[in-house]
Short mmCIF file of C-alpha atoms in Angstrom, two decimals:
data_model
loop_
_atom_site.label_atom_id
_atom_site.label_comp_id
_atom_site.label_asym_id
_atom_site.label_seq_id
_atom_site.Cartn_x
_atom_site.Cartn_y
_atom_site.Cartn_z
CA UNK W 1 0.00 0.00 0.00
CA UNK W 2 1.16 3.59 -0.56
CA UNK W 3 2.94 5.25 2.32
CA UNK W 4 4.03 8.89 2.75
CA UNK W 5 7.50 9.32 4.19
CA UNK W 6 9.66 12.44 4.52
CA UNK W 7 13.20 11.78 5.71
CA UNK W 8 14.87 14.90 4.34
CA UNK W 9 13.40 18.37 4.49
CA UNK W 10 13.73 21.14 1.93
CA UNK W 11 12.59 24.67 1.25
CA UNK W 12 9.91 26.24 -0.88
CA UNK W 13 9.48 26.63 -4.65
CA UNK W 14 6.20 28.55 -5.16
CA UNK W 15 6.47 28.43 -8.96
CA UNK W 16 5.99 24.64 -8.90
CA UNK W 17 2.44 23.34 -8.32
CA UNK W 18 2.16 21.74 -4.88
CA UNK W 19 1.57 18.24 -6.26
CA UNK W 20 4.65 18.42 -8.51
CA UNK W 21 7.11 19.37 -5.80
CA UNK W 22 9.80 16.88 -4.88
CA UNK W 23 8.91 14.75 -1.87
CA UNK W 24 11.42 16.67 0.27
CA UNK W 25 10.18 20.15 -0.66
CA UNK W 26 7.68 22.35 1.11
CA UNK W 27 4.74 24.57 0.38
CA UNK W 28 5.46 26.51 3.55
CA UNK W 29 8.79 26.83 5.37
CA UNK W 30 8.78 29.73 7.83
CA UNK W 31 11.34 30.31 10.60
CA UNK W 32 13.03 26.99 9.95
CA UNK W 33 16.36 25.69 8.67
CA UNK W 34 16.39 22.96 6.05
CA UNK W 35 19.97 23.22 4.88
CA UNK W 36 21.39 19.96 6.20
CA UNK W 37 18.59 17.46 5.75
CA UNK W 38 16.85 17.72 9.08
CA UNK W 39 14.19 20.29 9.98
CA UNK W 40 15.34 22.77 12.62
CA UNK W 41 14.13 25.96 14.18
CA UNK W 42 15.63 29.25 13.04
CA UNK W 43 16.71 30.83 16.33
CA UNK W 44 15.35 34.25 17.12
CA UNK W 45 17.55 37.31 17.37
CA UNK W 46 19.28 37.68 20.71
CA UNK W 47 18.86 40.33 23.39
CA UNK W 48 19.94 43.92 22.87
CA UNK W 49 23.74 44.22 22.87
CA UNK W 50 23.98 47.96 22.31
CA UNK W 51 21.85 51.08 21.90
CA UNK W 52 22.92 53.64 19.33
CA UNK W 53 23.29 57.31 20.21
CA UNK W 54 21.85 59.14 17.20
CA UNK W 55 18.12 59.84 17.23
CA UNK W 56 16.24 59.02 14.05
CA UNK W 57 15.97 55.96 11.85
CA UNK W 58 19.38 54.32 11.48
CA UNK W 59 20.12 53.18 7.92
CA UNK W 60 23.73 52.01 8.24
CA UNK W 61 25.79 50.41 11.00
CA UNK W 62 29.48 49.50 11.00
CA UNK W 63 31.53 48.15 13.90
CA UNK W 64 34.72 50.17 14.08
CA UNK W 65 37.57 48.74 16.13
CA UNK W 66 37.94 45.64 13.98
CA UNK W 67 40.93 44.52 16.04
CA UNK W 68 38.83 44.46 19.21
CA UNK W 69 36.78 41.53 20.48
CA UNK W 70 33.64 43.44 21.36
CA UNK W 71 29.92 43.63 20.64
CA UNK W 72 29.68 47.24 21.80
CA UNK W 73 32.80 49.12 20.64
CA UNK W 74 32.65 51.10 18.48
CA UNK W 75 29.45 51.43 16.47
CA UNK W 76 29.56 53.88 13.61
CA UNK W 77 26.00 54.63 12.57
CA UNK W 78 24.26 56.94 10.14
CA UNK W 79 20.74 57.98 9.20
CA UNK W 80 21.64 57.62 5.52
CA UNK W 81 22.83 54.81 3.26
CA UNK W 82 26.61 54.75 3.78
CA UNK W 83 29.37 52.51 2.38
CA UNK W 84 32.41 51.97 4.59
CA UNK W 85 35.90 50.62 3.83
CA UNK W 86 38.82 50.02 6.14
CA UNK W 87 41.97 51.53 4.68
CA UNK W 88 44.61 49.39 3.02
CA UNK W 89 47.58 51.33 4.37
CA UNK W 90 50.93 49.76 5.18
CA UNK W 91 51.79 49.91 8.87
CA UNK W 92 48.45 51.45 9.79
CA UNK W 93 47.96 51.39 13.56
CA UNK W 94 45.13 53.95 13.60
CA UNK W 95 42.53 51.99 11.64
CA UNK W 96 42.02 54.60 8.97
CA UNK W 97 38.49 54.14 7.64
CA UNK W 98 36.79 55.76 4.66
CA UNK W 99 33.13 56.17 3.78
CA UNK W 100 30.71 57.64 1.24
CA UNK W 101 27.03 58.50 1.50
CA UNK W 102 27.20 61.05 4.32
CA UNK W 103 27.94 64.13 2.25
CA UNK W 104 31.33 64.27 0.48
CA UNK W 105 33.65 61.24 0.93
CA UNK W 106 35.18 61.21 4.38
CA UNK W 107 38.06 59.68 6.35
CA UNK W 108 38.49 59.02 10.04
CA UNK W 109 40.85 57.23 12.43
CA UNK W 110 41.04 56.04 16.03
CA UNK W 111 42.22 59.29 17.60
CA UNK W 112 39.23 61.30 16.34
CA UNK W 113 36.49 58.74 15.69
CA UNK W 114 35.81 57.15 19.06
CA UNK W 115 35.16 59.98 21.49
CA UNK W 116 31.77 59.87 23.20
CA UNK W 117 28.99 57.67 21.79
CA UNK W 118 28.00 59.45 18.59
CA UNK W 119 30.37 57.63 16.26
CA UNK W 120 32.22 58.57 14.18
CA UNK W 121 32.81 61.56 16.44
CA UNK W 122 34.94 63.44 13.89
CA UNK W 123 36.27 63.04 10.37
CA UNK W 124 38.32 64.64 7.63
CA UNK W 125 37.36 65.21 4.02
CA UNK W 126 38.79 62.34 1.98
CA UNK W 127 41.57 63.62 -0.23
CA UNK W 128 43.19 67.03 -0.55
CA UNK W 129 42.11 69.55 -3.20
CA UNK W 130 44.74 70.58 -5.71
CA UNK W 131 46.05 74.14 -5.30
CA UNK W 132 44.57 76.43 -7.95
CA UNK W 133 47.37 78.97 -8.22
CA UNK W 134 51.06 78.56 -8.95
CA UNK W 135 53.92 79.67 -6.76
CA UNK W 136 56.33 82.44 -7.73
CA UNK W 137 60.04 81.72 -8.34
CA UNK W 138 62.61 84.58 -8.34
CA UNK W 139 66.35 84.13 -8.89
CA UNK W 140 68.61 85.80 -6.33
CA UNK W 141 72.03 87.33 -6.91
CA UNK W 142 73.95 88.13 -10.06
CA UNK W 143 74.27 85.33 -12.59
CA UNK W 144 77.78 84.18 -13.51
CA UNK W 145 78.21 85.21 -17.16
CA UNK W 146 80.49 82.24 -17.77
CA UNK W 147 77.79 79.75 -16.74
CA UNK W 148 75.01 78.54 -18.97
CA UNK W 149 71.70 79.50 -17.33
CA UNK W 150 69.34 76.72 -16.27
CA UNK W 151 65.60 77.17 -16.77
CA UNK W 152 63.62 75.97 -13.77
CA UNK W 153 59.92 75.47 -13.16
CA UNK W 154 58.45 74.84 -9.72
CA UNK W 155 55.24 73.42 -8.37
CA UNK W 156 53.97 72.43 -4.94
CA UNK W 157 51.39 70.17 -3.28
CA UNK W 158 49.47 70.28 -0.04
CA UNK W 159 50.04 67.50 2.47
CA UNK W 160 48.00 66.36 5.48
CA UNK W 161 50.13 64.31 7.87
CA UNK W 162 48.03 62.62 10.49
CA UNK W 163 47.94 59.34 12.42
CA UNK W 164 50.77 57.75 10.43
CA UNK W 165 49.30 58.51 7.01
CA UNK W 166 50.17 61.24 4.51
CA UNK W 167 47.54 62.57 2.13
CA UNK W 168 49.14 64.54 -0.68
CA UNK W 169 47.25 66.62 -3.21
CA UNK W 170 47.90 66.86 -6.89
CA UNK W 171 50.27 69.65 -7.93
CA UNK W 172 49.54 73.35 -8.36
CA UNK W 173 49.89 74.81 -11.85
CA UNK W 174 53.56 75.16 -12.79
CA UNK W 175 55.30 78.42 -11.98
CA UNK W 176 56.52 80.82 -14.63
CA UNK W 177 59.97 79.56 -15.68
CA UNK W 178 62.97 81.25 -14.07
CA UNK W 179 66.53 81.28 -15.45
CA UNK W 180 69.43 81.00 -13.02
CA UNK W 181 73.04 79.87 -12.92
CA UNK W 182 74.63 77.44 -10.51
CA UNK W 183 75.82 80.18 -8.14
CA UNK W 184 72.34 81.66 -7.76
CA UNK W 185 69.58 80.73 -5.38
CA UNK W 186 65.86 80.87 -6.10
CA UNK W 187 63.23 82.14 -3.69
CA UNK W 188 59.91 80.35 -3.98
CA UNK W 189 56.88 82.12 -2.52
CA UNK W 190 53.33 83.13 -3.34
CA UNK W 191 51.79 79.86 -2.20
CA UNK W 192 48.01 79.72 -2.16
CA UNK W 193 46.60 79.77 1.38
CA UNK W 194 45.62 76.29 2.53
CA UNK W 195 41.92 75.45 2.95
CA UNK W 196 40.83 76.00 6.52
CA UNK W 197 37.67 73.89 6.64
CA UNK W 198 37.34 70.09 6.55
CA UNK W 199 41.04 69.37 6.06
CA UNK W 200 44.07 69.08 8.28
CA UNK W 201 46.78 70.30 5.92
CA UNK W 202 50.07 70.40 7.80
CA UNK W 203 52.76 70.75 5.14
CA UNK W 204 53.62 71.79 1.61
CA UNK W 205 55.94 69.85 -0.68
CA UNK W 206 57.92 71.72 -3.32
CA UNK W 207 59.05 70.11 -6.57
CA UNK W 208 61.54 71.35 -9.18
CA UNK W 209 61.67 70.43 -12.82
CA UNK W 210 64.68 68.54 -14.18
CA UNK W 211 64.68 67.03 -17.66
CA UNK W 212 60.93 67.41 -18.03
CA UNK W 213 60.15 65.79 -14.65
CA UNK W 214 59.25 67.33 -11.32
CA UNK W 215 61.58 66.07 -8.59
CA UNK W 216 61.15 66.53 -4.84
CA UNK W 217 62.93 69.58 -3.51
CA UNK W 218 61.73 70.22 0.04
CA UNK W 219 58.92 69.85 2.54
CA UNK W 220 57.94 72.90 4.57
CA UNK W 221 55.22 73.54 7.10
CA UNK W 222 51.84 74.71 5.85
CA UNK W 223 52.37 78.07 7.53
CA UNK W 224 55.76 78.78 5.92
CA UNK W 225 55.50 81.52 3.28
CA UNK W 226 58.69 81.02 1.31
CA UNK W 227 61.61 78.72 0.64
CA UNK W 228 65.09 79.39 -0.77
CA UNK W 229 66.31 76.77 -3.22
CA UNK W 230 70.07 76.34 -3.15
CA UNK W 231 70.06 72.60 -3.93
CA UNK W 232 72.26 70.89 -6.46
CA UNK W 233 70.25 68.89 -9.05
CA UNK W 234 71.89 65.67 -7.78
CA UNK W 235 70.38 66.28 -4.34
CA UNK W 236 66.79 66.28 -5.55
CA UNK W 237 64.53 63.42 -4.54
CA UNK W 238 61.75 61.29 -6.01
CA UNK W 239 59.58 62.09 -8.98
CA UNK W 240 56.34 63.87 -8.11
CA UNK W 241 53.96 60.92 -7.39
CA UNK W 242 50.71 62.87 -7.48
CA UNK W 243 50.91 64.45 -10.94
CA UNK W 244 47.53 62.98 -11.96
CA UNK W 245 45.93 62.66 -8.54
CA UNK W 246 42.58 64.25 -7.81
CA UNK W 247 40.35 64.48 -4.79
CA UNK W 248 37.38 62.08 -5.15
CA UNK W 249 34.16 63.68 -6.44
CA UNK W 250 31.87 65.08 -3.76
CA UNK W 251 29.05 62.78 -4.90
CA UNK W 252 31.13 59.58 -5.02
CA UNK W 253 29.02 56.66 -3.76
CA UNK W 254 29.23 52.91 -3.20
CA UNK W 255 32.76 52.80 -1.79
CA UNK W 256 34.12 49.24 -2.13
CA UNK W 257 37.48 47.70 -1.22
CA UNK W 258 39.32 45.73 -3.90
CA UNK W 259 42.55 43.68 -3.81
CA UNK W 260 45.95 45.29 -4.41
CA UNK W 261 45.20 48.42 -2.43
CA UNK W 262 42.37 49.64 -4.65
CA UNK W 263 39.03 51.13 -3.75
CA UNK W 264 36.18 51.75 -6.17
CA UNK W 265 33.17 54.05 -6.18
CA UNK W 266 30.76 55.51 -8.69
CA UNK W 267 29.00 58.64 -9.83
CA UNK W 268 26.08 58.07 -12.21
CA UNK W 269 27.55 55.94 -15.08
CA UNK W 270 31.20 56.54 -14.12
CA UNK W 271 33.18 54.06 -12.03
CA UNK W 272 36.19 55.53 -10.19
CA UNK W 273 39.28 53.80 -8.79
CA UNK W 274 41.80 55.18 -6.32
CA UNK W 275 45.55 54.95 -6.84
CA UNK W 276 46.86 51.70 -5.28
CA UNK W 277 47.32 52.10 -1.51
CA UNK W 278 46.51 55.81 -1.81
CA UNK W 279 42.82 55.96 -0.84
CA UNK W 280 42.75 59.75 -1.03
CA UNK W 281 43.91 59.90 -4.68
CA UNK W 282 41.46 59.30 -7.55
CA UNK W 283 43.04 59.93 -10.98
CA UNK W 284 40.63 60.88 -13.74
CA UNK W 285 42.49 58.55 -16.12
CA UNK W 286 41.28 55.55 -14.09
CA UNK W 287 37.57 56.28 -14.66
CA UNK W 288 35.53 53.70 -16.57
CA UNK W 289 32.13 54.58 -18.03
CA UNK W 290 29.27 52.13 -18.59
CA UNK W 291 26.02 52.36 -20.56
CA UNK W 292 23.57 52.58 -17.67
CA UNK W 293 23.47 54.40 -14.30
CA UNK W 294 25.24 52.41 -11.62
CA UNK W 295 23.12 51.18 -8.70
CA UNK W 296 25.89 49.61 -6.61
CA UNK W 297 29.12 47.63 -6.57
CA UNK W 298 30.12 44.15 -5.43
CA UNK W 299 33.39 42.24 -5.50
CA UNK W 300 34.34 38.66 -6.30
CA UNK W 301 37.95 37.55 -6.22
CA UNK W 302 39.82 40.29 -8.13
CA UNK W 303 36.74 41.38 -10.09
CA UNK W 304 34.51 44.38 -9.46
CA UNK W 305 30.84 43.70 -10.19
CA UNK W 306 29.16 46.86 -11.42
CA UNK W 307 25.38 46.54 -11.05
CA UNK W 308 23.33 49.01 -13.06
CA UNK W 309 19.79 49.84 -14.06
CA UNK W 310 20.48 47.73 -17.15
CA UNK W 311 23.30 45.32 -17.92
CA UNK W 312 25.75 44.19 -15.20
CA UNK W 313 29.44 44.75 -15.91
CA UNK W 314 32.57 42.98 -14.69
CA UNK W 315 35.75 45.02 -14.27
CA UNK W 316 38.94 43.09 -13.67
CA UNK W 317 42.58 44.02 -13.33
CA UNK W 318 45.44 43.92 -10.86
CA UNK W 319 45.94 47.68 -11.23
CA UNK W 320 43.47 50.50 -11.93
CA UNK W 321 45.41 51.54 -15.05
CA UNK W 322 44.79 48.16 -16.69
CA UNK W 323 41.14 47.38 -15.93
CA UNK W 324 39.27 45.30 -18.51
CA UNK W 325 35.51 45.81 -18.78
CA UNK W 326 33.16 42.99 -19.81
CA UNK W 327 29.36 42.97 -20.05
CA UNK W 328 27.59 40.18 -18.22
CA UNK W 329 26.17 37.39 -20.34
CA UNK W 330 22.73 37.93 -18.75
CA UNK W 331 20.96 41.29 -18.82
CA UNK W 332 19.38 41.75 -15.40
CA UNK W 333 19.17 45.15 -13.73
CA UNK W 334 19.82 45.64 -10.03
CA UNK W 335 16.68 47.00 -8.36
CA UNK W 336 18.04 47.52 -4.82
CA UNK W 337 21.55 48.69 -3.93
CA UNK W 338 21.41 47.18 -0.46
CA UNK W 339 20.47 43.78 -1.89
CA UNK W 340 24.02 43.44 -3.27
CA UNK W 341 26.00 40.85 -1.30
CA UNK W 342 29.54 39.66 -2.06
CA UNK W 343 30.42 36.01 -1.43
CA UNK W 344 34.10 35.83 -2.36
CA UNK W 345 33.69 34.11 -5.70
CA UNK W 346 30.21 35.44 -6.55
CA UNK W 347 27.93 38.44 -6.12
CA UNK W 348 24.19 38.15 -5.49
CA UNK W 349 21.59 40.89 -5.90
CA UNK W 350 17.87 41.44 -6.38
CA UNK W 351 16.85 41.68 -10.04
CA UNK W 352 13.34 42.12 -11.48
CA UNK W 353 13.03 38.37 -12.20
CA UNK W 354 14.59 36.95 -9.05
CA UNK W 355 17.85 36.62 -7.16
CA UNK W 356 20.74 37.12 -9.59
CA UNK W 357 24.20 35.57 -9.21
CA UNK W 358 27.31 36.83 -10.99
CA UNK W 359 30.36 34.58 -10.95
CA UNK W 360 33.36 33.65 -13.05
CA UNK W 361 31.38 30.63 -14.23
CA UNK W 362 28.63 32.79 -15.70
CA UNK W 363 25.52 34.68 -14.66
CA UNK W 364 22.13 33.22 -13.80
CA UNK W 365 18.91 33.82 -11.92
CA UNK W 366 19.47 31.34 -9.12
CA UNK W 367 15.82 31.43 -8.04
CA UNK W 368 14.41 30.82 -11.53
CA UNK W 369 13.21 27.32 -10.55
CA UNK W 370 11.63 28.69 -7.37
CA UNK W 371 9.91 31.94 -8.42
CA UNK W 372 8.71 33.44 -11.67
CA UNK W 373 8.53 37.20 -12.22
CA UNK W 374 5.00 37.55 -10.86
CA UNK W 375 5.63 35.56 -7.68
CA UNK W 376 9.00 37.22 -7.00
CA UNK W 377 7.45 40.66 -7.29
CA UNK W 378 4.36 39.83 -5.25
CA UNK W 379 6.20 38.02 -2.45
CA UNK W 380 9.01 40.46 -1.76
CA UNK W 381 8.77 43.82 -3.59
CA UNK W 382 12.44 43.33 -4.58
CA UNK W 383 13.33 47.03 -4.63
CA UNK W 384 12.81 46.98 -0.84
CA UNK W 385 15.29 44.14 -0.16
CA UNK W 386 18.37 44.64 1.97
CA UNK W 387 20.55 41.60 2.57
CA UNK W 388 23.74 40.30 4.23
CA UNK W 389 26.08 37.34 3.95
CA UNK W 390 26.32 34.98 6.90
CA UNK W 391 27.49 31.35 7.00
CA UNK W 392 27.38 31.18 3.19
CA UNK W 393 23.74 32.21 3.22
CA UNK W 394 21.98 35.21 1.74
CA UNK W 395 19.99 36.69 4.63
CA UNK W 396 17.37 39.10 3.28
CA UNK W 397 14.69 41.42 4.63
CA UNK W 398 11.88 43.04 2.67
CA UNK W 399 9.02 45.49 3.15
CA UNK W 400 6.15 44.73 0.81
CA UNK W 401 3.98 47.81 1.42
CA UNK W 402 3.94 47.27 5.17
CA UNK W 403 4.14 43.49 5.15
CA UNK W 404 7.61 42.92 6.52
CA UNK W 405 9.65 39.76 6.71
CA UNK W 406 12.56 38.07 5.05
CA UNK W 407 14.05 35.02 3.44
CA UNK W 408 17.18 32.90 3.50
CA UNK W 409 18.85 31.49 0.42
CA UNK W 410 21.52 28.88 1.11
CA UNK W 411 24.18 29.29 -1.56
CA UNK W 412 25.52 25.74 -1.16
CA UNK W 413 22.27 23.76 -1.21
CA UNK W 414 20.00 26.17 -3.11
CA UNK W 415 17.29 25.83 -0.47
CA UNK W 416 14.99 28.81 0.11
CA UNK W 417 13.01 29.51 3.30
CA UNK W 418 11.07 32.42 4.72
CA UNK W 419 11.24 34.12 8.09
CA UNK W 420 9.02 36.70 9.77
CA UNK W 421 11.76 38.92 11.24
CA UNK W 422 12.56 42.47 10.16
CA UNK W 423 15.31 45.00 10.79
CA UNK W 424 16.31 48.38 9.40
CA UNK W 425 19.97 47.57 8.68
CA UNK W 426 22.74 45.08 9.43
CA UNK W 427 26.46 44.48 9.58
CA UNK W 428 28.36 41.22 9.10
CA UNK W 429 31.27 41.21 11.57
CA UNK W 430 33.62 38.58 10.20
CA UNK W 431 35.98 38.68 13.17
CA UNK W 432 33.09 37.91 15.52
CA UNK W 433 31.31 35.72 12.93
CA UNK W 434 28.12 37.52 13.88
CA UNK W 435 25.45 39.30 11.91
CA UNK W 436 24.40 42.39 13.87
CA UNK W 437 20.97 43.86 13.12
CA UNK W 438 19.79 47.42 13.75
CA UNK W 439 16.22 48.31 14.73
CA UNK W 440 14.02 51.40 14.64
CA UNK W 441 14.35 51.84 18.42
CA UNK W 442 18.15 52.25 17.93
CA UNK W 443 18.93 48.84 19.47
CA UNK W 444 21.38 46.31 18.04
CA UNK W 445 20.79 42.56 18.28
CA UNK W 446 22.57 39.48 16.95
CA UNK W 447 21.04 37.22 14.31
CA UNK W 448 20.27 33.69 15.59
CA UNK W 449 21.54 34.52 19.08
CA UNK W 450 18.20 33.94 20.84
CA UNK W 451 15.91 31.06 21.69
CA UNK W 452 14.48 28.65 19.13
CA UNK W 453 11.41 30.02 17.40
CA UNK W 454 8.25 28.14 16.63
CA UNK W 455 8.30 27.24 12.96
CA UNK W 456 5.87 25.93 10.37
CA UNK W 457 6.78 23.46 7.65
CA UNK W 458 4.12 22.14 5.27
CA UNK W 459 4.84 19.29 2.87
CA UNK W 460 4.09 19.02 -0.80
CA UNK W 461 0.66 17.76 -1.85
CA UNK W 462 0.91 13.97 -2.10
CA UNK W 463 -1.69 12.89 -4.67
CA UNK W 464 -2.70 9.25 -4.39
CA UNK W 465 -3.71 7.17 -7.45
CA UNK W 466 -7.14 6.73 -5.87
CA UNK W 467 -9.11 7.77 -2.82
CA UNK W 468 -7.70 6.12 0.29
CA UNK W 469 -7.14 6.58 4.01
CA UNK W 470 -4.18 6.41 6.39
CA UNK W 471 -4.49 4.93 9.85
CA UNK W 472 -1.32 6.03 11.67
CA UNK W 473 1.69 8.37 11.62
CA UNK W 474 5.03 8.77 13.36
CA UNK W 475 7.31 11.76 13.98
CA UNK W 476 11.00 11.30 14.77
CA UNK W 477 12.20 14.37 16.64
CA UNK W 478 15.12 15.36 18.86
CA UNK W 479 12.66 16.40 21.59
CA UNK W 480 8.96 16.83 22.17
CA UNK W 481 6.20 18.05 22.18
CA UNK W 482 5.67 18.86 18.51
CA UNK W 483 2.46 19.41 16.57
CA UNK W 484 1.54 17.51 13.41
CA UNK W 485 -1.43 18.43 11.29
CA UNK W 486 -2.81 15.98 8.73
CA UNK W 487 -4.65 17.50 5.77
CA UNK W 488 -6.85 15.56 3.36
CA UNK W 489 -8.31 17.24 0.30
CA UNK W 490 -7.49 20.71 1.71
CA UNK W 491 -9.15 20.04 5.08
CA UNK W 492 -7.32 19.51 8.37
CA UNK W 493 -8.65 16.15 9.51
CA UNK W 494 -6.41 15.68 12.54
CA UNK W 495 -4.13 17.71 14.83
CA UNK W 496 -1.81 15.72 17.03
CA UNK W 497 0.39 17.05 19.83
CA UNK W 498 3.15 14.48 19.56
CA UNK W 499 4.78 13.63 22.89
CA UNK W 500 7.17 10.85 21.82
CA UNK W 501 8.48 8.89 18.86
CA UNK W 502 5.70 6.34 19.28
CA UNK W 503 3.19 6.13 16.39
CA UNK W 504 -0.21 7.76 16.80
CA UNK W 505 -3.60 6.87 15.32
CA UNK W 506 -5.43 8.88 12.66
CA UNK W 507 -9.22 9.15 12.19
CA UNK W 508 -10.92 7.04 9.56
CA UNK W 509 -10.99 9.62 6.79
CA UNK W 510 -10.36 9.03 3.12
CA UNK W 511 -9.08 11.43 0.52
CA UNK W 512 -6.91 11.70 -2.52
CA UNK W 513 -4.68 14.74 -1.80
CA UNK W 514 -2.70 14.50 1.43
CA UNK W 515 -0.44 17.04 3.13
CA UNK W 516 1.46 17.07 6.41
CA UNK W 517 2.30 20.12 8.48
CA UNK W 518 4.82 20.29 11.34
CA UNK W 519 4.79 23.04 13.99
CA UNK W 520 7.12 23.50 16.91
CA UNK W 521 10.69 24.40 17.78
CA UNK W 522 12.55 21.07 17.98
CA UNK W 523 14.71 19.35 15.37
CA UNK W 524 12.82 16.80 13.26
CA UNK W 525 14.42 13.92 11.37
CA UNK W 526 11.48 12.17 9.71
CA UNK W 527 7.73 12.09 9.37
CA UNK W 528 5.80 9.11 8.01
CA UNK W 529 2.16 8.19 7.49
CA UNK W 530 0.95 4.67 6.64
CA UNK W 531 -2.12 2.49 6.34
CA UNK W 532 -1.08 0.16 9.18
CA UNK W 533 1.26 -0.02 12.17
CA UNK W 534 3.08 -2.89 10.51
CA UNK W 535 3.72 -0.81 7.42
CA UNK W 536 4.87 2.11 9.58
CA UNK W 537 7.28 -0.13 11.47
CA UNK W 538 9.06 -0.89 8.21
CA UNK W 539 10.12 2.75 7.80
#
């Protein structure tokens, strides 16, 4: 006789009719984990670990102090959508950190960021503007008529030295050339006053032209008005490194760390890269332009994923001056910047048709066998999705016109489940291996750090070849009680509070379409329903 037996539990696939689902799959899977065969509760969030200082609705959180083992220190938080990157700076002991989305791009470090509770407490503008006016060079003394005059040109840069890191601007326009002989000195003056707001400019660096190159001449304090050049050409230093450096645009967004000391950001259709290991310097020559406005950026291996309102792009290169740009093989727009999640070798994001994956192996809608366009749109309102990576899972939250909840997509198994939790923002702390969630009351809590939740898992619709009845059922669980509901032809015909692994009797009801529903918070290993105890014992 037919027997229904579920020994491995899976997630949902709403696009598939209930009777055509695999025996392991579900019509309903809410607040449960089905990623390793058994059916387990999805633990609730834990208790409050911290309360943020800023009043208003927090949109971004970031735990600064990445070298600390702490749940409470130090929480950067903003009321806007902000992207944060820790600096890739050799020998950095001040945890230089850079961010976009809170006005012009900004930089901060330990000495100024962590005072009080309203973090970051202070910041600098990222980058240094280039001086607009040239310096003035005047030769001193009487030239030796027996010497051949040398024509010199000078320029200078502004420098901010702070917390072990030097930010240097691009150069000022070149000075008017000055002719002098070897026995003359040159006085350099007329420097443009340094900006007084938003920057911490401490020095000026002066460069002198030799053979068509600007070489380092001297470093003077920002307050010094003039400098006398009496240096022999052989004593000059390095070539001017910042000839093509610019301050990042004020509206740069989507700041993203890349390998080899690079950071990337975007403005409209333009993708910017900083000079390697110089996060304040953004040469115009490194800019790449795509066909559609950029929504956000992701990273996979050494590749930057550029997600747009049209075609995704992949930008790859070990240096920003040699970036190759390739269009994705699948045209799927990104509909929500905060749905973009990087997984090392792949990037996932919400597209109009489902959850999109970009990888070196190709692009695909990884939920195409679970949702069609209509179901994806009606379930989640994908433009509302914000998501995070945790334990190789895509943890998402959505707000479908006031109906709030979320889903989990397990990248390894492809299983998809729902949950009824909601948060305003989140941060994956890899050092702590915790996903912190931020709430509208300014509290922070940890994902899956609470008690087991009650879950609901409903099986596929098992359609029998003819009308028949089942007499008994058995639930194998780690602990009890658990609730099993038996459904025949869309009607609940029995609800059993299961207290042990012993079989239980079912009423004498016949039907053709049978479904089983499990409710509770304990781990379940199998559920079976048979026409006799003998048949059930053979499971």
